[in-house]
CSV table of C-alpha atoms and ligand atoms in Angstrom, one decimal:
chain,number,residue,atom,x,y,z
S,45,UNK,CA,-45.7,4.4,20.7
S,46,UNK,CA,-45.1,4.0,24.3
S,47,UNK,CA,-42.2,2.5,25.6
S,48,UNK,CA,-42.0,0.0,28.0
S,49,UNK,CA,-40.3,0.7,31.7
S,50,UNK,CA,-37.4,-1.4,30.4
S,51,UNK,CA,-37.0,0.6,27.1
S,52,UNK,CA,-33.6,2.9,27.0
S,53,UNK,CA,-35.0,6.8,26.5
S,54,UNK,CA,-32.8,9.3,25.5
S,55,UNK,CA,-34.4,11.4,29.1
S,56,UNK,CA,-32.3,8.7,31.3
S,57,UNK,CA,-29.4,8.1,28.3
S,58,UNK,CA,-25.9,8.1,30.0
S,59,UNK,CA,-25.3,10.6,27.2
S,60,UNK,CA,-22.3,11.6,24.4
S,61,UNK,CA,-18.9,11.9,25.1
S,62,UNK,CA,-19.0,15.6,24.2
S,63,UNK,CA,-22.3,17.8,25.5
S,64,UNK,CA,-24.2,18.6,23.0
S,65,UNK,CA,-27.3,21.4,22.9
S,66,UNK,CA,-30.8,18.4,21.7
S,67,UNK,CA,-31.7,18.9,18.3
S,68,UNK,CA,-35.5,19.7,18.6
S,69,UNK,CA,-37.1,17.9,15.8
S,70,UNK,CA,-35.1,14.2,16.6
S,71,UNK,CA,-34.5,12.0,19.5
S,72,UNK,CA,-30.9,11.3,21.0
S,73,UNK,CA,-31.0,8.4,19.1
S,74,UNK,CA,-32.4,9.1,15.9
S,75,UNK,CA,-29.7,11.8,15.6
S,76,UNK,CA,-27.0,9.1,16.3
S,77,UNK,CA,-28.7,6.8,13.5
S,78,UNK,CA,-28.7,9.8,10.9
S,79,UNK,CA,-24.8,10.2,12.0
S,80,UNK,CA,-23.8,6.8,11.4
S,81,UNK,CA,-26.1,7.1,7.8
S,82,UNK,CA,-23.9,10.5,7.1
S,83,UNK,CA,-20.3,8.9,8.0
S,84,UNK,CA,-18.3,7.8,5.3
S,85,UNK,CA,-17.2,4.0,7.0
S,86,UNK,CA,-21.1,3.6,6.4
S,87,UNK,CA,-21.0,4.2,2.7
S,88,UNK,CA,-18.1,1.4,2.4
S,89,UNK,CA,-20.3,-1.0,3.8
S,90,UNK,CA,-22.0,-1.6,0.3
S,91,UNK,CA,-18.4,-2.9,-1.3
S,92,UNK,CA,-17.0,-4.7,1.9
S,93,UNK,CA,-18.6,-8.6,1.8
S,94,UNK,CA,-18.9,-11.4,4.3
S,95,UNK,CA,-18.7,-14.4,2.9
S,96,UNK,CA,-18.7,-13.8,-1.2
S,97,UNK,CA,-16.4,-11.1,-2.5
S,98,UNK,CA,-17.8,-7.8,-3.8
S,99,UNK,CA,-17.1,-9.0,-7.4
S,100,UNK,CA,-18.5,-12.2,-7.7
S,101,UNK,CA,-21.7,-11.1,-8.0
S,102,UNK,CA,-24.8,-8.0,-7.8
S,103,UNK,CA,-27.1,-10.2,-5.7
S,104,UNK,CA,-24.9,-11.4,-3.0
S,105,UNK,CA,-25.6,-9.7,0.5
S,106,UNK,CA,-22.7,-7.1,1.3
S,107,UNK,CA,-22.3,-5.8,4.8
S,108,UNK,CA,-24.7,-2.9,3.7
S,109,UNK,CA,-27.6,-5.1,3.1
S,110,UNK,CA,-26.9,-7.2,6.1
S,111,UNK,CA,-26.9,-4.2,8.4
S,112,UNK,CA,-30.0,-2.9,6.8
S,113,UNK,CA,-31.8,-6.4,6.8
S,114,UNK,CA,-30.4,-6.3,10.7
S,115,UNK,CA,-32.0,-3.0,11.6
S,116,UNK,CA,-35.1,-4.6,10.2
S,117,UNK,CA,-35.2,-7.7,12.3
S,118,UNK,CA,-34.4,-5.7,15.1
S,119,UNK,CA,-36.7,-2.7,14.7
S,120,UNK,CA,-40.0,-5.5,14.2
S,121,UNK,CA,-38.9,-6.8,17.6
S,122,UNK,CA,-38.3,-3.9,19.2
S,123,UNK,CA,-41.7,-2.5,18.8
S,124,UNK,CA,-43.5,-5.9,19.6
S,125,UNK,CA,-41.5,-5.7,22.7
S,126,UNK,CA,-41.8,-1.8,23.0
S,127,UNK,CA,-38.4,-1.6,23.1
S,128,UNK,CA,-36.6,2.1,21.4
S,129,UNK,CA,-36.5,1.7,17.8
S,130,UNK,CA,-34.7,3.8,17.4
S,131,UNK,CA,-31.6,3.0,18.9
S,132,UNK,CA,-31.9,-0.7,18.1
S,133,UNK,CA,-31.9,0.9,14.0
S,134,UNK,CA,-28.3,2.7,15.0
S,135,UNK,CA,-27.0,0.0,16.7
S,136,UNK,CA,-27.7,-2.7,13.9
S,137,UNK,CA,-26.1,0.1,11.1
S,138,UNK,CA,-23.1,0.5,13.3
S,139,UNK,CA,-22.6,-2.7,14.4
S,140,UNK,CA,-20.1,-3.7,10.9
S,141,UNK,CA,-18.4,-0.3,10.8
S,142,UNK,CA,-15.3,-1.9,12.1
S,143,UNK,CA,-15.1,-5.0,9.9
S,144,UNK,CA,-12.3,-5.2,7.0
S,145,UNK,CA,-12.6,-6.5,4.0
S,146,UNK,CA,-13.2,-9.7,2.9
S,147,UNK,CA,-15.2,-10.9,5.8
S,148,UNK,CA,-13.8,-12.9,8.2
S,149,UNK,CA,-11.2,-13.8,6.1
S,150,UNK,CA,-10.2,-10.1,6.3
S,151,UNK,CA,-10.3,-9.6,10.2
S,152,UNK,CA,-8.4,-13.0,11.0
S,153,UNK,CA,-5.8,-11.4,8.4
S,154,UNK,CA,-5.6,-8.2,9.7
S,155,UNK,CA,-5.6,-9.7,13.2
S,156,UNK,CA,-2.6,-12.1,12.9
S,157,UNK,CA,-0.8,-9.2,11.7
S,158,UNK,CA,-1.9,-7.0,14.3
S,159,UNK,CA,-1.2,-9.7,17.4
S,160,UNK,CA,2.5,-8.2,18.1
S,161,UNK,CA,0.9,-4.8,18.3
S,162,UNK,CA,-2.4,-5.4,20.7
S,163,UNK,CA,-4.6,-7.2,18.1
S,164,UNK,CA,-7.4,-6.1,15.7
S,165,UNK,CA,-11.1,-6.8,16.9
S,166,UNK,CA,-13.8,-5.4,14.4
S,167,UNK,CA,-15.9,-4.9,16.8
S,168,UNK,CA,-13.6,-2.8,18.7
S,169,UNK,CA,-12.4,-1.1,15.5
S,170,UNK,CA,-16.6,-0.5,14.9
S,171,UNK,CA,-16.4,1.4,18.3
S,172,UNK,CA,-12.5,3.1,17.0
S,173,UNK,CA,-14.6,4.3,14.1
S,174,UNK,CA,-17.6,6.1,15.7
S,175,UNK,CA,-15.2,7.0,18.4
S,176,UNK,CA,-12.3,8.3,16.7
S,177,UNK,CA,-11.9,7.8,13.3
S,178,UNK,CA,-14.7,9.4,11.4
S,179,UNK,CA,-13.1,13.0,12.0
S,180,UNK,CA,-15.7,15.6,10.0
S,181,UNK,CA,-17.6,18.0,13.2
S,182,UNK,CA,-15.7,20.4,14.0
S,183,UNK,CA,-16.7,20.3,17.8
S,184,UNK,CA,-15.3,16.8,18.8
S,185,UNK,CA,-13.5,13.5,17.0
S,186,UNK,CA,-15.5,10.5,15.9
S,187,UNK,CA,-19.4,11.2,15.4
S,188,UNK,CA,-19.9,11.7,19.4
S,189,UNK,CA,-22.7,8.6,19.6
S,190,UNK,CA,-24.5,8.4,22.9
S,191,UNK,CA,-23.4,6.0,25.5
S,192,UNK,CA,-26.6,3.3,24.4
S,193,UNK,CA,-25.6,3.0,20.8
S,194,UNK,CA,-21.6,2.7,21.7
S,195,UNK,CA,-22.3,0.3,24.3
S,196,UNK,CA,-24.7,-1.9,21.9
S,197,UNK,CA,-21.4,-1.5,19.5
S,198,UNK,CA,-19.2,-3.2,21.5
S,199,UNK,CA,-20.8,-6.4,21.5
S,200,UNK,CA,-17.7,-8.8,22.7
S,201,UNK,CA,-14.2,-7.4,24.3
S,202,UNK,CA,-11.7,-9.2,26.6
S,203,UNK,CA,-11.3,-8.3,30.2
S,204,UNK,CA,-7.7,-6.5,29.0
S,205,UNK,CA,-9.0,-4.9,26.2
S,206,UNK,CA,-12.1,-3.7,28.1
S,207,UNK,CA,-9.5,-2.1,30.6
S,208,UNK,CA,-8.6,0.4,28.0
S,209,UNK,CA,-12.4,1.3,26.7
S,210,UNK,CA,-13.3,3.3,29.7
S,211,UNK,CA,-17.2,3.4,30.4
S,212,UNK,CA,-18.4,1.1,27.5
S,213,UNK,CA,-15.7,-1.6,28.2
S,214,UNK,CA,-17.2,-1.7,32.2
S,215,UNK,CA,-20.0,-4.0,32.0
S,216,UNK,CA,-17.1,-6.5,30.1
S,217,UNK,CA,-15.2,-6.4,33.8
S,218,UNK,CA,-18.2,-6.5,36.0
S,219,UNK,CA,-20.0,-8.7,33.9
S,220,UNK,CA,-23.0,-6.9,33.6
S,221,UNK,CA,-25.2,-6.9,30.5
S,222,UNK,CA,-25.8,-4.2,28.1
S,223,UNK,CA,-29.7,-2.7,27.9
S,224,UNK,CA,-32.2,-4.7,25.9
S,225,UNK,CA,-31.7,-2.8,22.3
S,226,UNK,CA,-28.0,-3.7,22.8
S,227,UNK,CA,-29.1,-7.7,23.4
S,228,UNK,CA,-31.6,-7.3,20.3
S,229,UNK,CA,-29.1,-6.1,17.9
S,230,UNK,CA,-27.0,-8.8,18.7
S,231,UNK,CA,-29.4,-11.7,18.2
S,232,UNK,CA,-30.9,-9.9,15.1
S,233,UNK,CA,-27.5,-10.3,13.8
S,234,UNK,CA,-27.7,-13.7,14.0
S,235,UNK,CA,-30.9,-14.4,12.5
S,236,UNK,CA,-30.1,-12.5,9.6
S,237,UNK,CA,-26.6,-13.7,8.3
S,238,UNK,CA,-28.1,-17.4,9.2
S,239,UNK,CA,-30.4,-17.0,7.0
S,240,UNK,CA,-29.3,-14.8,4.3
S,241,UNK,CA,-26.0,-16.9,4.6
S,242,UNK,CA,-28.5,-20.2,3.2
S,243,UNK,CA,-30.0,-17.9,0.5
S,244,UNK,CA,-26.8,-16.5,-0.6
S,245,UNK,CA,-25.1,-20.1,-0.5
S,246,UNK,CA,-27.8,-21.6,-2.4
S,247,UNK,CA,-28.3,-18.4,-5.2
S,248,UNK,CA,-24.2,-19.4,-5.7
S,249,UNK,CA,-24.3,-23.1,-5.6
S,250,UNK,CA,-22.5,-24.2,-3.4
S,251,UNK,CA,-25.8,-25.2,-1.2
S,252,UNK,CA,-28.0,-27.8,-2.3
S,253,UNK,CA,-32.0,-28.1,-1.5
S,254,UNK,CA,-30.7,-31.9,-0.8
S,255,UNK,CA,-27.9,-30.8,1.5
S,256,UNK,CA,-30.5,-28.5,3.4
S,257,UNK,CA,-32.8,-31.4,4.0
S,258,UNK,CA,-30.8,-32.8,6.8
S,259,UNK,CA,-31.2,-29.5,8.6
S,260,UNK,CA,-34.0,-29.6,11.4
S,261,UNK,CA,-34.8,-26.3,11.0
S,262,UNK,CA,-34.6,-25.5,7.1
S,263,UNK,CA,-36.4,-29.0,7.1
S,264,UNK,CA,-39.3,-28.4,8.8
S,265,UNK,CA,-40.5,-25.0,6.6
S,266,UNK,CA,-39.5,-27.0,3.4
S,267,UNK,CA,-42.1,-29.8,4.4
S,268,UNK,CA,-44.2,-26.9,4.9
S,269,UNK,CA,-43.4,-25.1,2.0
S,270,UNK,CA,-44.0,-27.8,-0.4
S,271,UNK,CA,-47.4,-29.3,1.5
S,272,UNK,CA,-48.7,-26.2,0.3
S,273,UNK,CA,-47.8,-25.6,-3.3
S,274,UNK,CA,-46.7,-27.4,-6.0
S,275,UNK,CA,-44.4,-26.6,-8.9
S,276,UNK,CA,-42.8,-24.0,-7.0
S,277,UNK,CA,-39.3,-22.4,-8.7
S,278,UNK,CA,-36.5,-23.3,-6.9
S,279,UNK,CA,-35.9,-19.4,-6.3
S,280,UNK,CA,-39.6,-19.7,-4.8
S,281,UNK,CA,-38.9,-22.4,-2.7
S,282,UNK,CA,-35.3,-21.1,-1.1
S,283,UNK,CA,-37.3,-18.0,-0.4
S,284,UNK,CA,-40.6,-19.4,1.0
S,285,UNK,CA,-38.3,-21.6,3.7
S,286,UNK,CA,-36.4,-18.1,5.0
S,287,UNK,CA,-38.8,-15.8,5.3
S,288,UNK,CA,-40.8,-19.1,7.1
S,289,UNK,CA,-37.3,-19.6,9.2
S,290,UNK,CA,-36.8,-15.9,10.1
S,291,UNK,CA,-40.3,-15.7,10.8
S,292,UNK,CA,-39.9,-18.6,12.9
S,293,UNK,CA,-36.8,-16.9,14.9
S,294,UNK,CA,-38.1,-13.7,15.3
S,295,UNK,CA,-41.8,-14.8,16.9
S,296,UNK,CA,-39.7,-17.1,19.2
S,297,UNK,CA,-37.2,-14.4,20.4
S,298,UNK,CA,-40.3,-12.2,21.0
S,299,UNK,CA,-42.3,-14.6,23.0
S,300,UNK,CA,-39.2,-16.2,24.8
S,301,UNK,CA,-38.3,-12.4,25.8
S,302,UNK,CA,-41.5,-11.0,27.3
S,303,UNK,CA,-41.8,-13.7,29.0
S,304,UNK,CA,-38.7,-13.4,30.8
S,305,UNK,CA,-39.5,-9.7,31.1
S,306,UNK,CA,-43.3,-10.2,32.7
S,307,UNK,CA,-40.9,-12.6,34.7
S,308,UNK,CA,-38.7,-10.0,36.2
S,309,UNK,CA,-40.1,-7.1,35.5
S,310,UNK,CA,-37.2,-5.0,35.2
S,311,UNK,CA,-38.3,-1.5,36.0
S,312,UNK,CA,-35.4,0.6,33.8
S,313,UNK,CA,-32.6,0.0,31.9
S,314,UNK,CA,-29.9,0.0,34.3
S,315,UNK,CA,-31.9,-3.1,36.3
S,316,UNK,CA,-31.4,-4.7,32.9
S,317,UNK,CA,-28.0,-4.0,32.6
S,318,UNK,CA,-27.8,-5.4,36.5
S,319,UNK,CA,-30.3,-8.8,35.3
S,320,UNK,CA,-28.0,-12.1,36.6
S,321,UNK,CA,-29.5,-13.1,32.8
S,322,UNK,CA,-29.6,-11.6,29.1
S,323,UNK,CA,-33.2,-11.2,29.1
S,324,UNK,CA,-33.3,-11.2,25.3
S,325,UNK,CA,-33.0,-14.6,24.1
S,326,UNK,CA,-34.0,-17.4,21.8
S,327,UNK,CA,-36.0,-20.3,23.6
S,328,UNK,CA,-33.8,-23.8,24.0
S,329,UNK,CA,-35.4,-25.6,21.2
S,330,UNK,CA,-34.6,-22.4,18.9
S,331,UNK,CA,-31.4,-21.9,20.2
S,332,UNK,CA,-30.3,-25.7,19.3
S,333,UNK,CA,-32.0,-25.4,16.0
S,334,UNK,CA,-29.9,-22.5,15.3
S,335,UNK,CA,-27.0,-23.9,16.6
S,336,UNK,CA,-27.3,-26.9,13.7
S,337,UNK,CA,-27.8,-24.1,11.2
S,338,UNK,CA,-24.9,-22.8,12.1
S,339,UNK,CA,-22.8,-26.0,12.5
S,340,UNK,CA,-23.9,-26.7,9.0
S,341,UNK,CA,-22.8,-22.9,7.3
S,342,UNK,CA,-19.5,-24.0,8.9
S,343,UNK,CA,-19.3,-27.3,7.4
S,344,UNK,CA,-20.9,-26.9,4.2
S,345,UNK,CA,-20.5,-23.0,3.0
S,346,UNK,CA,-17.9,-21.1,5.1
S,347,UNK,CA,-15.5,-24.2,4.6
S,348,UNK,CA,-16.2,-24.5,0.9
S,349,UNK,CA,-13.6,-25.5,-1.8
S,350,UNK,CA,-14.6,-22.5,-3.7
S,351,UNK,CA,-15.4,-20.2,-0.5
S,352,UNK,CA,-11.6,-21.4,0.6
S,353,UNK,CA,-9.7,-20.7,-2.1
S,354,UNK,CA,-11.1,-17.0,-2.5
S,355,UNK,CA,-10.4,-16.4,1.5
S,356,UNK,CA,-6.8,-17.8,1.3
S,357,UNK,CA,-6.3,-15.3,-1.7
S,358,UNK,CA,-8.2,-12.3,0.7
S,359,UNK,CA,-6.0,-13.3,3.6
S,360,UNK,CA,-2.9,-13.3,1.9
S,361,UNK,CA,-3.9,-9.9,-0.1
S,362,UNK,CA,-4.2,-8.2,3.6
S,363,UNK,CA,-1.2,-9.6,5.0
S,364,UNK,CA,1.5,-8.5,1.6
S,365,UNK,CA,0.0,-5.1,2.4
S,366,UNK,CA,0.6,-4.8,6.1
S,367,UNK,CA,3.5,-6.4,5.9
S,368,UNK,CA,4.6,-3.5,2.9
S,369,UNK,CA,3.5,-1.0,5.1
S,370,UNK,CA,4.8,-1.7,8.1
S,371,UNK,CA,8.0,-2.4,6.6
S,372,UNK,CA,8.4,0.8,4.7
S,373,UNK,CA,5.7,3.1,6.0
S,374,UNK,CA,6.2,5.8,2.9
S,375,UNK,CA,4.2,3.7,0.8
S,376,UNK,CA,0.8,4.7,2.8
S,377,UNK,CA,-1.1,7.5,1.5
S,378,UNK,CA,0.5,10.9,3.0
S,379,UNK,CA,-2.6,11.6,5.4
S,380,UNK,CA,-1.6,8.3,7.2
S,381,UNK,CA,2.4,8.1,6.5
S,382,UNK,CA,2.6,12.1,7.8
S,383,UNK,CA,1.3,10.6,11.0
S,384,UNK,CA,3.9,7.6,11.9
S,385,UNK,CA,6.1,8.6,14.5
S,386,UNK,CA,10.1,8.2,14.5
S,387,UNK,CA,11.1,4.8,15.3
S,388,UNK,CA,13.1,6.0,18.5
S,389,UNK,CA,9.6,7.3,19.8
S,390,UNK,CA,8.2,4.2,18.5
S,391,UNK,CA,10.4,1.2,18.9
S,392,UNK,CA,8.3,-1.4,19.4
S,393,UNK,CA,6.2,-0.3,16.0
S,394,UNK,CA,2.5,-0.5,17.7
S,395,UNK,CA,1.6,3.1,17.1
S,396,UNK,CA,2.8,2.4,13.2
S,397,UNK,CA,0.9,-1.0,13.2
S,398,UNK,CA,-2.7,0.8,14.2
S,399,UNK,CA,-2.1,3.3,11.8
S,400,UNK,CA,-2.1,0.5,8.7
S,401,UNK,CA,-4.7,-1.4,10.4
S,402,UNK,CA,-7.2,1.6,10.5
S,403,UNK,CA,-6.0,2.5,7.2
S,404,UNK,CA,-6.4,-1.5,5.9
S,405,UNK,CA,-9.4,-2.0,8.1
S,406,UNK,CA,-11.5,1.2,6.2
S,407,UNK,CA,-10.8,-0.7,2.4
S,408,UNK,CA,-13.1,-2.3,0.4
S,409,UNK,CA,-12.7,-5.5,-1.2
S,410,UNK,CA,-12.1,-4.0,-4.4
S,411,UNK,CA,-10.3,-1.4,-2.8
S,412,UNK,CA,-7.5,-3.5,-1.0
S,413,UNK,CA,-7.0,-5.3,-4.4
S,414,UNK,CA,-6.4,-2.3,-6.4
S,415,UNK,CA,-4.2,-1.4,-3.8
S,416,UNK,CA,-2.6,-4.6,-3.8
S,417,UNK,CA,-1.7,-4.8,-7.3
S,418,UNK,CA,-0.3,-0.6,-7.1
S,419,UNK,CA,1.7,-1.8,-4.9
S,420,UNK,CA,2.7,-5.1,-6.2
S,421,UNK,CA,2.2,-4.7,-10.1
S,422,UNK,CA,5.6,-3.2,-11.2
S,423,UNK,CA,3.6,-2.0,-14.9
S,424,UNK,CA,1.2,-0.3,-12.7
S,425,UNK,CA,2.3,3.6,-12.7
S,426,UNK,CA,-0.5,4.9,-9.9
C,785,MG,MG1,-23.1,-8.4,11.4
């Protein structure tokens, strides 16, 4: 399919950290996607959760299915919009790499901990793993991702930290924008953990049909919804409003974006980049509908009783174990403890501290509580 002017192509790409001979049979960015499929950070997605831990149950969304239904969103917009599918498809797989455990739960953990010693920012730590820490080629660190799919990675940064991020972290100084795959992963992102947020919430419980009624936007699909059938299954139902809702989102975001595209008609990427606008974007009404949803996951499902009480348990779970480790770095596995400098070369701890937060950042849930309780459970042996 042909792309538009606006499109990134790997011919014009800013290129990989690390020059590499093309591969022939794939694109620039198809080989990136196939990298970030291959890298082991990507097989932890399926046990690392957002909102519900991995345990409580098999039909919850865990950051594998999110990315997945992500890259879907993103890849049906991207080819209304003749945008490159295929680096919208690495960036929404790669966009979680970087995220702990436990959701956000895990990440506000990890990063209270980590605020003596610089911070921890999943999406930083996404770019850190694609960069740096998935070490298998023997030819250079990290998977060597092209500049497009690293700079769609770092979706948020503050000015100091972008200081430190070379070429990626520039646009965060200069306030440029990143190109249009970068913008559509992003919003993509947000129409799917919306929505599969409400379909998760309400498969658990913890959302009611009711509750949902006084939201415009799951409203007006569920007066849709039941205008047209009758005895419908309440599975049927919740299912019926969100594909209706993402549906919804996804037509609006395409229509509010070419529009602003035939507006300016941005002749390549780097005019997007250079746009005094994100030129993919919801319309207003969308955008305040959205906004309510949102408001409303905040209220009624990330602030739960039940949601809570697991979260407090994940965020003190993360912070026994840095705390362990940082105190008495033996206790990490060799591969990570042989690396800890001498405290004379490290006084103020920081190159210790990114050490356990790379090592705590890359568990599972099910991992960082096994590893709690080895570490905690004095009748455990290993
Ligand atoms: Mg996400």
């Amino acid at each position: 399919m042909a792309l538009a002017p606006y499109a990134a192509r790997p011919e014009t790409s800013r290129g990989r950290r690390v020059d590499e001979p093309s591969s022939g049979n794939r694109t620039e960015y198809q080989r990136d996607r196939d990298r970030i499929i291959h890298c082991a950070a990507f097989r932890r997605l399926e046990y690392k959760t957002q909102v519900f831990v991995n345990h409580e149950g098999d039909l919850f969304r865990t950051r594998l299915t999110h990315s997945v239904e992500v890259a879907q969103i993103a890849r049906t917009i991207a080819r209304s919009l003749s945008l490159n599918e295929d680096l919208v498809e690495a960036i929404s797989l790669a966009h979680d790499l970087g995220h702990t455990a436990f959701g956000h739960a895990g990440q506000d953990a990890l990063n209270a901990c980590m605020k003596p010693h610089g911070g921890f920012e999943h999406n930083i730590q996404s770019l850190r793993v694609v960069d740096v820490l998935e070490n298998k080629y023997a030819a250079f660190a990290g998977l060597n991702l092209t500049f497009e799919t690293r700079e769609g990675i770092l979706k948020h940064c503050t000015k100091p930290k972008a200081q430190h991020l070379g070429d990626v972290g520039r646009r965060f100084l200069d306030g440029s924008f990143p190109g249009l795959e970068a913008q559509l992963a992003n919003l993509s992102d947000e129409i799917a953990y919306n929505n599969h947020d409400i379909d998760d919430g309400l498969r658990a419980g913890l959302l009611t049909l009711e509750q949902l009624a006084g939201v415009p936007l799951f409203e007006r699909f569920y007066a849709e919804v039941m205008g047209l059938y009758t005895n419908l299954s309440d599975k049927q139902i919740r299912h019926e409003v969100i594909r209706r809702m993402i549906n919804f989102l996804v037509v609006d975001v395409i229509e509010t974006s070419q529009a602003a595209l035939d507006a300016l008609r941005p002749d390549s990427i780097d005019a997007v980049r250079e746009a005094d606008h994100p030129l993919i974007a919801f319309s207003p009404e969308a955008r305040r509908l959205n906004i309510e949803l949102k408001r409303f996951l905040y209220r009624n499902l990330y602030s739960h009783h039940q949601v809570y009480r697991i979260t407090s348990k994940a965020r003190r779970v993360i912070k026994a174990l840095f705390d362990a480790f940082l105190d008495d770095p033996k206790l990490l596995p060799p591969k990570f403890s042989e690396r800890v400098p001498p405290e004379s070369d490290d006084p103020d701890r920081d190159i210790r501290a990114r050490l356990i937060a790379d090592y705590i950042a890359g568990m599972t849930d099910r991992y960082a509580l096994d590893e709690y309780d080895r570490l905690f459970d004095p009748r455990r042996l290993r």
